[in-house]
mmCIF file with all atom_site columns, C-alpha atoms in Angstrom:
data_model
loop_
_atom_site.group_PDB
_atom_site.id
_atom_site.type_symbol
_atom_site.label_atom_id
_atom_site.label_alt_id
_atom_site.label_comp_id
_atom_site.label_asym_id
_atom_site.label_entity_id
_atom_site.label_seq_id
_atom_site.pdbx_PDB_ins_code
_atom_site.Cartn_x
_atom_site.Cartn_y
_atom_site.Cartn_z
_atom_site.occupancy
_atom_site.B_iso_or_equiv
_atom_site.pdbx_formal_charge
_atom_site.auth_seq_id
_atom_site.auth_comp_id
_atom_site.auth_asym_id
_atom_site.auth_atom_id
_atom_site.pdbx_PDB_model_num
ATOM 1   C CA . MET A 1 1   ? 177.218 126.862 149.835 1.00 58.00 ? 1   MET A CA 1
ATOM 2   C CA . TYR A 1 2   ? 175.025 129.690 151.255 1.00 62.00 ? 2   TYR A CA 1
ATOM 3   C CA . LYS A 1 3   ? 172.730 127.191 153.132 1.00 66.00 ? 3   LYS A CA 1
ATOM 4   C CA . VAL A 1 4   ? 175.744 125.397 154.828 1.00 67.00 ? 4   VAL A CA 1
ATOM 5   C CA . ALA A 1 5   ? 177.300 128.822 155.912 1.00 65.00 ? 5   ALA A CA 1
ATOM 6   C CA . THR A 1 6   ? 174.065 130.009 157.162 1.00 66.00 ? 6   THR A CA 1
ATOM 7   C CA . GLU A 1 7   ? 173.457 126.854 159.421 1.00 69.00 ? 7   GLU A CA 1
ATOM 8   C CA . PHE A 1 8   ? 176.921 127.154 160.782 1.00 68.00 ? 8   PHE A CA 1
ATOM 9   C CA . LEU A 1 9   ? 176.783 130.960 161.462 1.00 63.00 ? 9   LEU A CA 1
ATOM 10  C CA . THR A 1 10  ? 173.421 130.664 163.358 1.00 67.00 ? 10  THR A CA 1
ATOM 11  C CA . ARG A 1 11  ? 175.369 129.143 166.182 1.00 66.00 ? 11  ARG A CA 1
ATOM 12  C CA . PHE A 1 12  ? 177.045 132.624 166.572 1.00 74.00 ? 12  PHE A CA 1
ATOM 13  C CA . ILE A 1 13  ? 174.936 135.228 164.835 1.00 76.00 ? 13  ILE A CA 1
ATOM 14  C CA . LYS A 1 14  ? 171.095 136.160 164.823 1.00 82.00 ? 14  LYS A CA 1
ATOM 15  C CA . PRO A 1 15  ? 169.474 134.704 161.827 1.00 77.00 ? 15  PRO A CA 1
ATOM 16  C CA . ALA A 1 16  ? 168.196 138.259 161.026 1.00 82.00 ? 16  ALA A CA 1
ATOM 17  C CA . ASN A 1 17  ? 171.784 139.578 160.830 1.00 82.00 ? 17  ASN A CA 1
ATOM 18  C CA . ILE A 1 18  ? 173.052 136.556 158.562 1.00 81.00 ? 18  ILE A CA 1
ATOM 19  C CA . TYR A 1 19  ? 170.109 137.215 156.293 1.00 78.00 ? 19  TYR A CA 1
ATOM 20  C CA . LYS A 1 20  ? 170.895 140.969 155.934 1.00 85.00 ? 20  LYS A CA 1
ATOM 21  C CA . TYR A 1 21  ? 174.509 140.830 155.722 1.00 85.00 ? 21  TYR A CA 1
ATOM 22  C CA . GLY A 1 22  ? 174.658 137.673 153.758 1.00 85.00 ? 22  GLY A CA 1
ATOM 23  C CA . PHE A 1 23  ? 172.635 139.328 151.136 1.00 84.00 ? 23  PHE A CA 1
ATOM 24  C CA . ASN A 1 24  ? 174.459 142.572 151.109 1.00 85.00 ? 24  ASN A CA 1
ATOM 25  C CA . TRP A 1 25  ? 177.911 140.816 150.845 1.00 87.00 ? 25  TRP A CA 1
ATOM 26  C CA . SER A 1 26  ? 176.722 138.163 148.261 1.00 88.00 ? 26  SER A CA 1
ATOM 27  C CA . PRO A 1 27  ? 178.111 138.896 144.869 1.00 86.00 ? 27  PRO A CA 1
ATOM 28  C CA . MET A 1 28  ? 174.933 137.849 143.144 1.00 88.00 ? 28  MET A CA 1
ATOM 29  C CA . TYR A 1 29  ? 172.855 140.364 145.258 1.00 86.00 ? 29  TYR A CA 1
ATOM 30  C CA . ARG A 1 30  ? 175.415 143.161 145.152 1.00 87.00 ? 30  ARG A CA 1
ATOM 31  C CA . ARG A 1 31  ? 175.058 143.360 141.364 1.00 89.00 ? 31  ARG A CA 1
ATOM 32  C CA . THR A 1 32  ? 171.742 144.126 141.653 1.00 89.00 ? 32  THR A CA 1
ATOM 33  C CA . THR A 1 33  ? 172.693 147.499 143.318 1.00 91.00 ? 33  THR A CA 1
ATOM 34  C CA . ALA A 1 34  ? 170.270 147.070 145.997 1.00 94.00 ? 34  ALA A CA 1
ATOM 35  C CA . LYS A 1 35  ? 170.836 146.859 149.646 1.00 95.00 ? 35  LYS A CA 1
ATOM 36  C CA . ILE A 1 36  ? 168.895 145.179 152.472 1.00 96.00 ? 36  ILE A CA 1
ATOM 37  C CA . ILE A 1 37  ? 168.472 147.780 155.098 1.00 96.00 ? 37  ILE A CA 1
ATOM 38  C CA . THR A 1 38  ? 166.064 146.149 157.689 1.00 95.00 ? 38  THR A CA 1
ATOM 39  C CA . VAL A 1 39  ? 165.348 142.550 158.499 1.00 94.00 ? 39  VAL A CA 1
ATOM 40  C CA . SER A 1 40  ? 162.991 141.925 161.498 1.00 95.00 ? 40  SER A CA 1
ATOM 41  C CA . ASP A 1 41  ? 164.218 139.264 164.176 1.00 94.00 ? 41  ASP A CA 1
ATOM 42  C CA . ASP A 1 42  ? 161.620 136.834 163.104 1.00 95.00 ? 42  ASP A CA 1
ATOM 43  C CA . LEU A 1 43  ? 162.402 137.384 159.380 1.00 95.00 ? 43  LEU A CA 1
ATOM 44  C CA . HIS A 1 44  ? 158.891 138.316 158.671 1.00 97.00 ? 44  HIS A CA 1
ATOM 45  C CA . TYR A 1 45  ? 159.854 141.661 157.540 1.00 97.00 ? 45  TYR A CA 1
ATOM 46  C CA . VAL A 1 46  ? 162.533 142.724 155.124 1.00 97.00 ? 46  VAL A CA 1
ATOM 47  C CA . LYS A 1 47  ? 163.055 146.305 153.557 1.00 98.00 ? 47  LYS A CA 1
ATOM 48  C CA . ILE A 1 48  ? 165.385 147.028 150.703 1.00 97.00 ? 48  ILE A CA 1
ATOM 49  C CA . ARG A 1 49  ? 166.665 150.258 149.168 1.00 97.00 ? 49  ARG A CA 1
ATOM 50  C CA . LEU A 1 50  ? 167.756 150.682 145.595 1.00 96.00 ? 50  LEU A CA 1
ATOM 51  C CA . LYS A 1 51  ? 169.569 154.047 144.661 1.00 95.00 ? 51  LYS A CA 1
ATOM 52  C CA . LEU A 1 52  ? 169.649 155.248 141.145 1.00 94.00 ? 52  LEU A CA 1
ATOM 53  C CA . ASN A 1 53  ? 173.334 155.230 140.146 1.00 93.00 ? 53  ASN A CA 1
ATOM 54  C CA . TRP A 1 54  ? 175.591 154.686 136.954 1.00 93.00 ? 54  TRP A CA 1
ATOM 55  C CA . LYS A 1 55  ? 175.273 150.921 137.425 1.00 92.00 ? 55  LYS A CA 1
ATOM 56  C CA . ASN A 1 56  ? 171.543 150.901 137.092 1.00 91.00 ? 56  ASN A CA 1
ATOM 57  C CA . ARG A 1 57  ? 170.628 153.816 135.057 1.00 89.00 ? 57  ARG A CA 1
ATOM 58  C CA . ASN A 1 58  ? 168.775 152.975 131.693 1.00 93.00 ? 58  ASN A CA 1
ATOM 59  C CA . TYR A 1 59  ? 168.929 154.810 128.494 1.00 93.00 ? 59  TYR A CA 1
ATOM 60  C CA . ALA A 1 60  ? 166.326 157.325 129.683 1.00 93.00 ? 60  ALA A CA 1
ATOM 61  C CA . GLY A 1 61  ? 168.176 158.115 132.641 1.00 94.00 ? 61  GLY A CA 1
ATOM 62  C CA . THR A 1 62  ? 165.967 156.240 135.107 1.00 93.00 ? 62  THR A CA 1
ATOM 63  C CA . LEU A 1 63  ? 166.264 153.043 137.070 1.00 92.00 ? 63  LEU A CA 1
ATOM 64  C CA . PHE A 1 64  ? 166.561 150.049 134.789 1.00 93.00 ? 64  PHE A CA 1
ATOM 65  C CA . GLY A 1 65  ? 163.598 147.698 135.253 1.00 92.00 ? 65  GLY A CA 1
ATOM 66  C CA . GLY A 1 66  ? 165.824 144.673 135.303 1.00 93.00 ? 66  GLY A CA 1
ATOM 67  C CA . SER A 1 67  ? 167.671 146.143 138.328 1.00 94.00 ? 67  SER A CA 1
ATOM 68  C CA . MET A 1 68  ? 164.411 146.682 140.030 1.00 95.00 ? 68  MET A CA 1
ATOM 69  C CA . LEU A 1 69  ? 163.385 143.030 139.227 1.00 96.00 ? 69  LEU A CA 1
ATOM 70  C CA . SER A 1 70  ? 166.667 141.361 140.202 1.00 94.00 ? 70  SER A CA 1
ATOM 71  C CA . ALA A 1 71  ? 166.791 143.460 143.548 1.00 94.00 ? 71  ALA A CA 1
ATOM 72  C CA . THR A 1 72  ? 163.307 141.824 144.510 1.00 95.00 ? 72  THR A CA 1
ATOM 73  C CA . ASP A 1 73  ? 163.569 138.450 142.985 1.00 92.00 ? 73  ASP A CA 1
ATOM 74  C CA . PRO A 1 74  ? 165.291 136.359 145.708 1.00 92.00 ? 74  PRO A CA 1
ATOM 75  C CA . ILE A 1 75  ? 163.843 137.988 148.871 1.00 95.00 ? 75  ILE A CA 1
ATOM 76  C CA . TYR A 1 76  ? 160.486 136.353 149.233 1.00 96.00 ? 76  TYR A CA 1
ATOM 77  C CA . MET A 1 77  ? 161.820 132.812 148.381 1.00 95.00 ? 77  MET A CA 1
ATOM 78  C CA . ILE A 1 78  ? 164.809 132.950 150.842 1.00 92.00 ? 78  ILE A CA 1
ATOM 79  C CA . GLN A 1 79  ? 162.702 134.706 153.485 1.00 95.00 ? 79  GLN A CA 1
ATOM 80  C CA . LEU A 1 80  ? 160.194 131.919 153.324 1.00 96.00 ? 80  LEU A CA 1
ATOM 81  C CA . ILE A 1 81  ? 162.923 129.199 153.399 1.00 93.00 ? 81  ILE A CA 1
ATOM 82  C CA . GLN A 1 82  ? 164.315 130.652 156.542 1.00 92.00 ? 82  GLN A CA 1
ATOM 83  C CA . ILE A 1 83  ? 160.796 130.998 158.215 1.00 95.00 ? 83  ILE A CA 1
ATOM 84  C CA . LEU A 1 84  ? 159.500 127.547 157.549 1.00 96.00 ? 84  LEU A CA 1
ATOM 85  C CA . GLY A 1 85  ? 162.632 125.665 158.183 1.00 91.00 ? 85  GLY A CA 1
ATOM 86  C CA . ASN A 1 86  ? 163.963 122.434 156.794 1.00 91.00 ? 86  ASN A CA 1
ATOM 87  C CA . ASP A 1 87  ? 160.660 120.511 156.698 1.00 94.00 ? 87  ASP A CA 1
ATOM 88  C CA . TYR A 1 88  ? 159.570 122.346 153.429 1.00 96.00 ? 88  TYR A CA 1
ATOM 89  C CA . VAL A 1 89  ? 160.762 122.991 149.861 1.00 96.00 ? 89  VAL A CA 1
ATOM 90  C CA . VAL A 1 90  ? 160.415 126.550 148.522 1.00 97.00 ? 90  VAL A CA 1
ATOM 91  C CA . TRP A 1 91  ? 161.094 127.522 144.812 1.00 96.00 ? 91  TRP A CA 1
ATOM 92  C CA . ASP A 1 92  ? 160.547 130.724 142.918 1.00 95.00 ? 92  ASP A CA 1
ATOM 93  C CA . LYS A 1 93  ? 158.027 129.688 140.152 1.00 96.00 ? 93  LYS A CA 1
ATOM 94  C CA . ALA A 1 94  ? 157.113 132.805 138.368 1.00 97.00 ? 94  ALA A CA 1
ATOM 95  C CA . VAL A 1 95  ? 156.988 136.697 138.457 1.00 97.00 ? 95  VAL A CA 1
ATOM 96  C CA . THR A 1 96  ? 154.753 139.310 136.872 1.00 97.00 ? 96  THR A CA 1
ATOM 97  C CA . ALA A 1 97  ? 156.193 142.875 136.726 1.00 97.00 ? 97  ALA A CA 1
ATOM 98  C CA . LYS A 1 98  ? 154.140 146.173 136.409 1.00 97.00 ? 98  LYS A CA 1
ATOM 99  C CA . TYR A 1 99  ? 156.269 149.266 136.016 1.00 96.00 ? 99  TYR A CA 1
ATOM 100 C CA . LYS A 1 100 ? 153.976 152.150 136.953 1.00 96.00 ? 100 LYS A CA 1
ATOM 101 C CA . ARG A 1 101 ? 156.442 155.245 136.616 1.00 95.00 ? 101 ARG A CA 1
ATOM 102 C CA . PRO A 1 102 ? 160.065 155.893 136.026 1.00 95.00 ? 102 PRO A CA 1
ATOM 103 C CA . GLY A 1 103 ? 162.468 155.445 138.947 1.00 94.00 ? 103 GLY A CA 1
ATOM 104 C CA . LYS A 1 104 ? 164.257 158.694 139.327 1.00 93.00 ? 104 LYS A CA 1
ATOM 105 C CA . GLY A 1 105 ? 165.922 158.414 142.755 1.00 93.00 ? 105 GLY A CA 1
ATOM 106 C CA . THR A 1 106 ? 166.035 156.144 145.590 1.00 96.00 ? 106 THR A CA 1
ATOM 107 C CA . ILE A 1 107 ? 163.256 153.548 145.997 1.00 97.00 ? 107 ILE A CA 1
ATOM 108 C CA . TYR A 1 108 ? 162.245 151.170 148.726 1.00 98.00 ? 108 TYR A CA 1
ATOM 109 C CA . GLY A 1 109 ? 160.463 147.807 148.924 1.00 97.00 ? 109 GLY A CA 1
ATOM 110 C CA . GLU A 1 110 ? 159.106 145.808 151.817 1.00 98.00 ? 110 GLU A CA 1
ATOM 111 C CA . PHE A 1 111 ? 158.569 142.083 151.936 1.00 98.00 ? 111 PHE A CA 1
ATOM 112 C CA . ILE A 1 112 ? 156.118 141.012 154.710 1.00 98.00 ? 112 ILE A CA 1
ATOM 113 C CA . PHE A 1 113 ? 154.730 137.685 155.882 1.00 97.00 ? 113 PHE A CA 1
ATOM 114 C CA . SER A 1 114 ? 152.378 137.873 158.831 1.00 97.00 ? 114 SER A CA 1
ATOM 115 C CA . VAL A 1 115 ? 152.384 135.116 161.582 1.00 97.00 ? 115 VAL A CA 1
ATOM 116 C CA . GLU A 1 116 ? 148.741 134.299 160.520 1.00 97.00 ? 116 GLU A CA 1
ATOM 117 C CA . GLU A 1 117 ? 149.920 133.835 156.765 1.00 97.00 ? 117 GLU A CA 1
ATOM 118 C CA . ILE A 1 118 ? 152.636 131.396 157.882 1.00 97.00 ? 118 ILE A CA 1
ATOM 119 C CA . LYS A 1 119 ? 150.178 129.409 160.134 1.00 97.00 ? 119 LYS A CA 1
ATOM 120 C CA . ALA A 1 120 ? 147.437 129.263 157.377 1.00 97.00 ? 120 ALA A CA 1
ATOM 121 C CA . LEU A 1 121 ? 150.143 128.114 154.813 1.00 97.00 ? 121 LEU A CA 1
ATOM 122 C CA . LYS A 1 122 ? 151.374 125.368 157.238 1.00 96.00 ? 122 LYS A CA 1
ATOM 123 C CA . ALA A 1 123 ? 147.851 124.248 157.688 1.00 96.00 ? 123 ALA A CA 1
ATOM 124 C CA . GLN A 1 124 ? 147.132 124.320 154.004 1.00 96.00 ? 124 GLN A CA 1
ATOM 125 C CA . LEU A 1 125 ? 150.270 122.239 153.140 1.00 95.00 ? 125 LEU A CA 1
ATOM 126 C CA . LYS A 1 126 ? 149.162 119.450 155.672 1.00 93.00 ? 126 LYS A CA 1
ATOM 127 C CA . THR A 1 127 ? 146.097 118.821 153.553 1.00 94.00 ? 127 THR A CA 1
ATOM 128 C CA . GLU A 1 128 ? 147.310 119.794 150.034 1.00 94.00 ? 128 GLU A CA 1
ATOM 129 C CA . GLN A 1 129 ? 151.106 118.757 150.428 1.00 93.00 ? 129 GLN A CA 1
ATOM 130 C CA . GLN A 1 130 ? 151.964 121.514 147.743 1.00 95.00 ? 130 GLN A CA 1
ATOM 131 C CA . VAL A 1 131 ? 150.750 125.074 147.124 1.00 96.00 ? 131 VAL A CA 1
ATOM 132 C CA . ASP A 1 132 ? 151.504 127.876 144.748 1.00 97.00 ? 132 ASP A CA 1
ATOM 133 C CA . LEU A 1 133 ? 151.755 130.963 146.934 1.00 97.00 ? 133 LEU A CA 1
ATOM 134 C CA . ILE A 1 134 ? 151.427 134.371 145.230 1.00 97.00 ? 134 ILE A CA 1
ATOM 135 C CA . LYS A 1 135 ? 152.961 137.439 147.148 1.00 97.00 ? 135 LYS A CA 1
ATOM 136 C CA . THR A 1 136 ? 152.827 140.884 145.769 1.00 97.00 ? 136 THR A CA 1
ATOM 137 C CA . MET A 1 137 ? 155.086 143.745 146.708 1.00 97.00 ? 137 MET A CA 1
ATOM 138 C CA . GLN A 1 138 ? 155.654 147.345 145.481 1.00 97.00 ? 138 GLN A CA 1
ATOM 139 C CA . LEU A 1 139 ? 158.656 149.410 145.038 1.00 98.00 ? 139 LEU A CA 1
ATOM 140 C CA . VAL A 1 140 ? 157.994 152.928 146.075 1.00 97.00 ? 140 VAL A CA 1
ATOM 141 C CA . ASN A 1 141 ? 159.890 156.371 145.954 1.00 97.00 ? 141 ASN A CA 1
ATOM 142 C CA . THR A 1 142 ? 160.460 158.716 148.831 1.00 95.00 ? 142 THR A CA 1
ATOM 143 C CA . ASN A 1 143 ? 157.111 160.269 148.200 1.00 95.00 ? 143 ASN A CA 1
ATOM 144 C CA . ALA A 1 144 ? 155.306 156.736 148.590 1.00 95.00 ? 144 ALA A CA 1
ATOM 145 C CA . GLU A 1 145 ? 154.572 156.852 144.918 1.00 97.00 ? 145 GLU A CA 1
ATOM 146 C CA . VAL A 1 146 ? 154.370 153.316 143.429 1.00 97.00 ? 146 VAL A CA 1
ATOM 147 C CA . ILE A 1 147 ? 157.268 152.847 140.853 1.00 97.00 ? 147 ILE A CA 1
ATOM 148 C CA . ALA A 1 148 ? 156.898 149.125 140.107 1.00 97.00 ? 148 ALA A CA 1
ATOM 149 C CA . GLU A 1 149 ? 154.601 146.241 141.494 1.00 98.00 ? 149 GLU A CA 1
ATOM 150 C CA . PHE A 1 150 ? 155.871 142.544 141.395 1.00 97.00 ? 150 PHE A CA 1
ATOM 151 C CA . SER A 1 151 ? 153.627 139.513 141.886 1.00 97.00 ? 151 SER A CA 1
ATOM 152 C CA . LYS A 1 152 ? 155.820 136.549 142.830 1.00 97.00 ? 152 LYS A CA 1
ATOM 153 C CA . THR A 1 153 ? 154.494 132.875 142.578 1.00 98.00 ? 153 THR A CA 1
ATOM 154 C CA . LEU A 1 154 ? 156.219 130.630 145.126 1.00 98.00 ? 154 LEU A CA 1
ATOM 155 C CA . TYR A 1 155 ? 156.003 126.934 144.943 1.00 97.00 ? 155 TYR A CA 1
ATOM 156 C CA . VAL A 1 156 ? 155.820 125.457 148.568 1.00 97.00 ? 156 VAL A CA 1
ATOM 157 C CA . ALA A 1 157 ? 155.640 121.789 149.549 1.00 96.00 ? 157 ALA A CA 1
ATOM 158 C CA . ASP A 1 158 ? 155.970 119.458 152.337 1.00 94.00 ? 158 ASP A CA 1
ATOM 159 C CA . LYS A 1 159 ? 159.542 118.112 151.886 1.00 93.00 ? 159 LYS A CA 1
ATOM 160 C CA . ALA A 1 160 ? 158.593 114.528 152.512 1.00 90.00 ? 160 ALA A CA 1
ATOM 161 C CA . TYR A 1 161 ? 155.819 114.912 149.764 1.00 89.00 ? 161 TYR A CA 1
ATOM 162 C CA . TYR A 1 162 ? 158.405 116.643 147.389 1.00 90.00 ? 162 TYR A CA 1
ATOM 163 C CA . LYS A 1 163 ? 160.967 113.875 147.683 1.00 90.00 ? 163 LYS A CA 1
ATOM 164 C CA . LYS A 1 164 ? 158.223 111.242 146.864 1.00 89.00 ? 164 LYS A CA 1
ATOM 165 C CA . LYS A 1 165 ? 157.149 113.310 143.917 1.00 87.00 ? 165 LYS A CA 1
ATOM 166 C CA . GLN A 1 166 ? 160.862 113.629 142.635 1.00 88.00 ? 166 GLN A CA 1
ATOM 167 C CA . ALA A 1 167 ? 161.527 109.825 143.107 1.00 86.00 ? 167 ALA A CA 1
ATOM 168 C CA . LEU A 1 168 ? 158.361 109.029 141.023 1.00 83.00 ? 168 LEU A CA 1
ATOM 169 C CA . ARG A 1 169 ? 159.433 111.438 138.274 1.00 83.00 ? 169 ARG A CA 1
ATOM 170 C CA . ARG A 1 170 ? 162.829 109.886 138.129 1.00 83.00 ? 170 ARG A CA 1
ATOM 171 C CA . ALA A 1 171 ? 161.351 106.385 137.992 1.00 83.00 ? 171 ALA A CA 1
ATOM 172 C CA . LYS A 1 172 ? 159.462 107.212 134.657 1.00 73.00 ? 172 LYS A CA 1
#
């Protein structure tokens, strides 16, 4: 549903605005209590904000770790799907969370893909056809102190290769 809506809306609205407002209005992302506040026009940069409130406060009165993780979880995958386009398959594969200090107020996170990184990934996929890409990001408070660090493993594959692989798996 989201993919179909995105493809339709790109005729009228910039992809960066669809990304930002699509996330912020989506019930699944709204429940994380985070908000996307910035998306670059090329989608290579996304910034989120997560404010401490009664919905995400844990027993100790600080930001619940699950809220932090869920606020960051879908960003890299959907960001990369949008950047790479329809010739590739992208899936979340794993995440490692390291909580450094309690989140006591508003925290921010940035998700960045460089143009060079995308070019290198596409070149690698031409030879390897599937890749596990690891991206690390941090959530920081207003004093730039690291609250949490997440390392995401993304599975990225050439779509034609992926379809062949799925067909072979079904044939067994």
